[in-house]
Amino acid sequence: MLSVSGLSAYYGRAHILDDVALDVGPGEVVVLLGRNGAGKSTTMKAIMGLVPPAAGRVRFDGAEIAGREPFEIARRGLGYVPEERRIFTGLSVLENLEVGRRPPTAGLRPWTPERLFALFPSLGAMQDRPGGRMSGGEQQMLTIARTLMGNPKLILLDEPSEGLAPVVVERMAEAIRALKAEGLSILLSEQNLHFAQAVSDRATIIEKGRIRWSGSIADLLAADEVREQYLSV
Amino acid sequence: MENLVLQALSGLASASSLFLVASGLTVIFGVSRVVNFAHGSLYMLGAYLAYSLVTTLPRGHLGFWGGVIGAAVLVGLIGLVVEVLLLRRIYRAPELFQLLATFGVVLIVQDLAQMIWGPQDLLGPRAPGLRGSIEIVGMRFPLYELFLIGVGPVVLGLLVLLFHRTRWGTLVRAATQDREMVGALGVNQRMLFTSVFFLGSLLAGLGGALQLPRESVNLHMDLAIITEAFVVVVVGGLGSLTGAALAALLIGELHAFGILIVPKITLVLVFLVMALVLVVRPHGLLGKPEAAARGGQGSAEPVIGPAPPALRWLGLATLAVAVVLPPFLGDYAVSVLTELAIAVLFAASLHLIMGPGGMASFGNAAYFGIGAYGAALAAQWLGAPMLAGLALAPLAAGVFGLLFGYFCVRLSGVYAAMLTLAFAQIAWSVAFQWVEVTGGDNGILGVWPSAWAAPKLVYYYLALALCLGATLFLRRVVHAPFGYALRAQRDSALRAEAIGIDAFRIRWLGFGLAAAAAGVAGGLFAYGKGSVFPTYMGIPRSVDALLMVLLGGVQTLSGPIVGALAFTGLQEQLVRITDLWRLILGCIIVLLVLFFPQGLAGAARARWEARHGDA
Ligand SMILES: Nc1ncnc2c1ncn2[C@@H]1O[C@H](COP(=O)(O)OP(=O)(O)OP(=O)(O)O)[C@@H](O)[C@H]1O
Ligand SMILES: [Mg+2]
């Protein structure tokens, strides 16, 4: 589905990503793990074209997308859920969803506001509320829902559990499992190993902009020294 | 009493027209963040095109209204072409560069309009069916004005519907806040921006076309409306439609009643209001903080290093020519060189605020003018000798710089720039209207240098020494701890505060210092010309300074020097050889923006670094 290799990216002159490679298969949930500043968000932005990749290949759904513009990449069925959420604060919940709306994708059940409110019930209760007057958890759900309105085949989900209360994290995990059950592929970025292992099939560890380890969740749980070296704070 | 009602109504009519133009400007700014100086030109084109269409089409309702609508649509298309050919390529450039580009368009349109429609004022026909007047509270009020009063609210209503009831409107509102995110959701921003430009330009064109029955069409409409429209947009809050409507109402009525109460104040009234609003509400009546809007990722500004040796040699060579050559030149050439030296200092003073300071000023001419007037008034009223006058110039300019700067440096971005413009206009109108002291429009004559400095050549060397000294001093300041603090607060006020830099104080002092330097330039200019006039503080002179700095490049210290020499020299030569100097200068500016987005000196440095590897 998504296959990244040799990806490198810069902010100005600072070399942030070096030779990053990862894969996400159809219907698979892969988690990108790493400490603060490891390069998780930058990897996602580079895949999405928000940070222009300086080198490397990004293949998505059979086509090369590196160097394309974000809107073209999104139209091919790649959804992006930013870490900072970036809700349109002046727009209501329904209007936020409207911005994300795109035509249905063959083979996937099209998303509608009603279906999304079933997935995130708390959103349904505040359809006309401006995005600026929602809690962090509600905004996190809205930003995911907004991206789903584009009927993506794969979503890049950047630290969805960040700053959320444990109950809300639990609900987020359920939502992600529901999305996986719909057949959606997901590349997740996380620091929260507990959350990650609850929803992911495979893990990739990034540190200082390089991939250090890849394998199944079960392998990662068995590899104490890997977790010790790259994930403990 | 009856009079007041009529005055209020005519205020409403002006407010309505003003709103049409301002709404287009604010919508365009909201989405694209482009400070579109050319908006006034589109308004003017609307009036001219309406004139041509209405006078060619058959008379009657269809001809008139068809002509007005046709003109608006044509202007919309012109705006669309400008967006596609020019602005689309520079959305990622710094805000001020876009302003420079749109200013190039202003110059081009001015000459094109003159070529097509001629220099004389054109008087269009009255609107069919709305020629007469009706009786209101026992007095006659023109029907057409009444019609205009209705147009504003109708357009506002339609725009609100458009923005809140259509998908396009929702996308535009979303893009106003975070255009990158809108793109990541699959929306083609280019199409969105182009369509917004079409709409905004159409509104400007409509505003201009509707003026046809009201006033004559002329070549000054563009700059006259653009300042007012900017005031309305800024007072209302950038990007806010309702804010623009409120502000248009406020300004329209203030105009109408200001004339009744204090006729003299009308010229400056709008700027007083803007200054007041911005001091109390830094983002206008209904605006939101600019920082909330996100664009592409901005890369950090390059660090200003000491001049590379090659550049130093080039500078020394230029200086050697400037010292050795003049004795062999005629008086005229020496005067031109004097003006060049003064222009360099003037540009360098603005550069201190814009480059290291990170603030734009649209009103740097104020301090130039205050310096000039300080020297001239001292000569006229106190009989001060030249040297005393020259010493007083930076003092006066510095004091006013600190006074005005105290308010300006608290704001950011376009708001700060507009406040500097407001203060400059206030200073200008004092010079223009306080006739007893300043001589008003006639200026102050007979500000001649002392006998020893009277020969043009001697005065040139004096000016060169002072300008060079002051410019080098400003350079020095940038590399001193003060300069580092200034740049630290520019790059991140928060981080600067965290390491103990008082950002406000630093900006404030920087502003005052720049003002004092501009004052030196102004004082020298006054004695060089032997006279001072209110135009020394006018908007065109502030724009000149902006052009010099931007042409040269904001992020290099040699930028203002190169820019001042290039701009002043170019303009001087163009004015001499062709009537179409605006057209040519405008084209040059546009091309420079497209191909050298870092300015002349910036481009030279980039090439130099590419060849030598960066140091
Ligand atoms: N806009 C930017 N400009 C310059 N450097 C940046 C920018 N954004 C991130 N960086 C740097 O790039 C590196 C990787 O950042 P990134 O945001 O990808 O990390 P992350 O793994 O997502 O961290 P976190 O868990 O904190 O979100 C960091 O060193 C960071 O300082
Ligand atoms: Mg991150």
JSON list of C-alpha atoms in Angstrom, two decimals, chain B residues 329-337 339-340 567-582 584-585:
[
{"chain": "B", "resi": 329, "resn": "LEU", "atom": "CA", "xyz": [31.58, 66.80, -12.66]},
{"chain": "B", "resi": 330, "resn": "GLY", "atom": "CA", "xyz": [29.15, 69.65, -13.19]},
{"chain": "B", "resi": 331, "resn": "ASP", "atom": "CA", "xyz": [26.89, 71.09, -10.49]},
{"chain": "B", "resi": 332, "resn": "TYR", "atom": "CA", "xyz": [23.90, 69.07, -11.62]},
{"chain": "B", "resi": 333, "resn": "ALA", "atom": "CA", "xyz": [25.71, 65.76, -11.42]},
{"chain": "B", "resi": 334, "resn": "VAL", "atom": "CA", "xyz": [27.09, 66.67, -8.01]},
{"chain": "B", "resi": 335, "resn": "SER", "atom": "CA", "xyz": [23.57, 67.42, -6.76]},
{"chain": "B", "resi": 336, "resn": "VAL", "atom": "CA", "xyz": [22.42, 64.06, -8.03]},
{"chain": "B", "resi": 337, "resn": "LEU", "atom": "CA", "xyz": [25.29, 62.40, -6.17]},
{"chain": "B", "resi": 339, "resn": "GLU", "atom": "CA", "xyz": [20.83, 62.95, -3.31]},
{"chain": "B", "resi": 340, "resn": "LEU", "atom": "CA", "xyz": [22.19, 59.45, -3.83]},
{"chain": "B", "resi": 567, "resn": "PHE", "atom": "CA", "xyz": [16.44, 52.70, -7.41]},
{"chain": "B", "resi": 568, "resn": "THR", "atom": "CA", "xyz": [17.43, 56.36, -7.31]},
{"chain": "B", "resi": 569, "resn": "GLY", "atom": "CA", "xyz": [19.75, 55.99, -10.27]},
{"chain": "B", "resi": 570, "resn": "LEU", "atom": "CA", "xyz": [17.21, 54.05, -12.27]},
{"chain": "B", "resi": 571, "resn": "GLN", "atom": "CA", "xyz": [14.37, 56.43, -11.59]},
{"chain": "B", "resi": 572, "resn": "GLU", "atom": "CA", "xyz": [16.54, 59.44, -12.34]},
{"chain": "B", "resi": 573, "resn": "GLN", "atom": "CA", "xyz": [17.60, 57.97, -15.69]},
{"chain": "B", "resi": 574, "resn": "LEU", "atom": "CA", "xyz": [14.18, 56.68, -16.64]},
{"chain": "B", "resi": 575, "resn": "VAL", "atom": "CA", "xyz": [12.46, 59.97, -15.93]},
{"chain": "B", "resi": 576, "resn": "ARG", "atom": "CA", "xyz": [14.97, 61.69, -18.17]},
{"chain": "B", "resi": 577, "resn": "ILE", "atom": "CA", "xyz": [14.73, 59.41, -21.14]},
{"chain": "B", "resi": 578, "resn": "THR", "atom": "CA", "xyz": [11.08, 58.39, -21.26]},
{"chain": "B", "resi": 579, "resn": "ASP", "atom": "CA", "xyz": [7.58, 59.45, -20.33]},
{"chain": "B", "resi": 580, "resn": "LEU", "atom": "CA", "xyz": [6.77, 55.84, -19.61]},
{"chain": "B", "resi": 581, "resn": "TRP", "atom": "CA", "xyz": [9.17, 55.53, -16.72]},
{"chain": "B", "resi": 582, "resn": "ARG", "atom": "CA", "xyz": [6.47, 54.13, -14.45]},
{"chain": "B", "resi": 584, "resn": "ILE", "atom": "CA", "xyz": [9.35, 50.44, -17.24]},
{"chain": "B", "resi": 585, "resn": "LEU", "atom": "CA", "xyz": [10.12, 50.73, -13.54]}
]
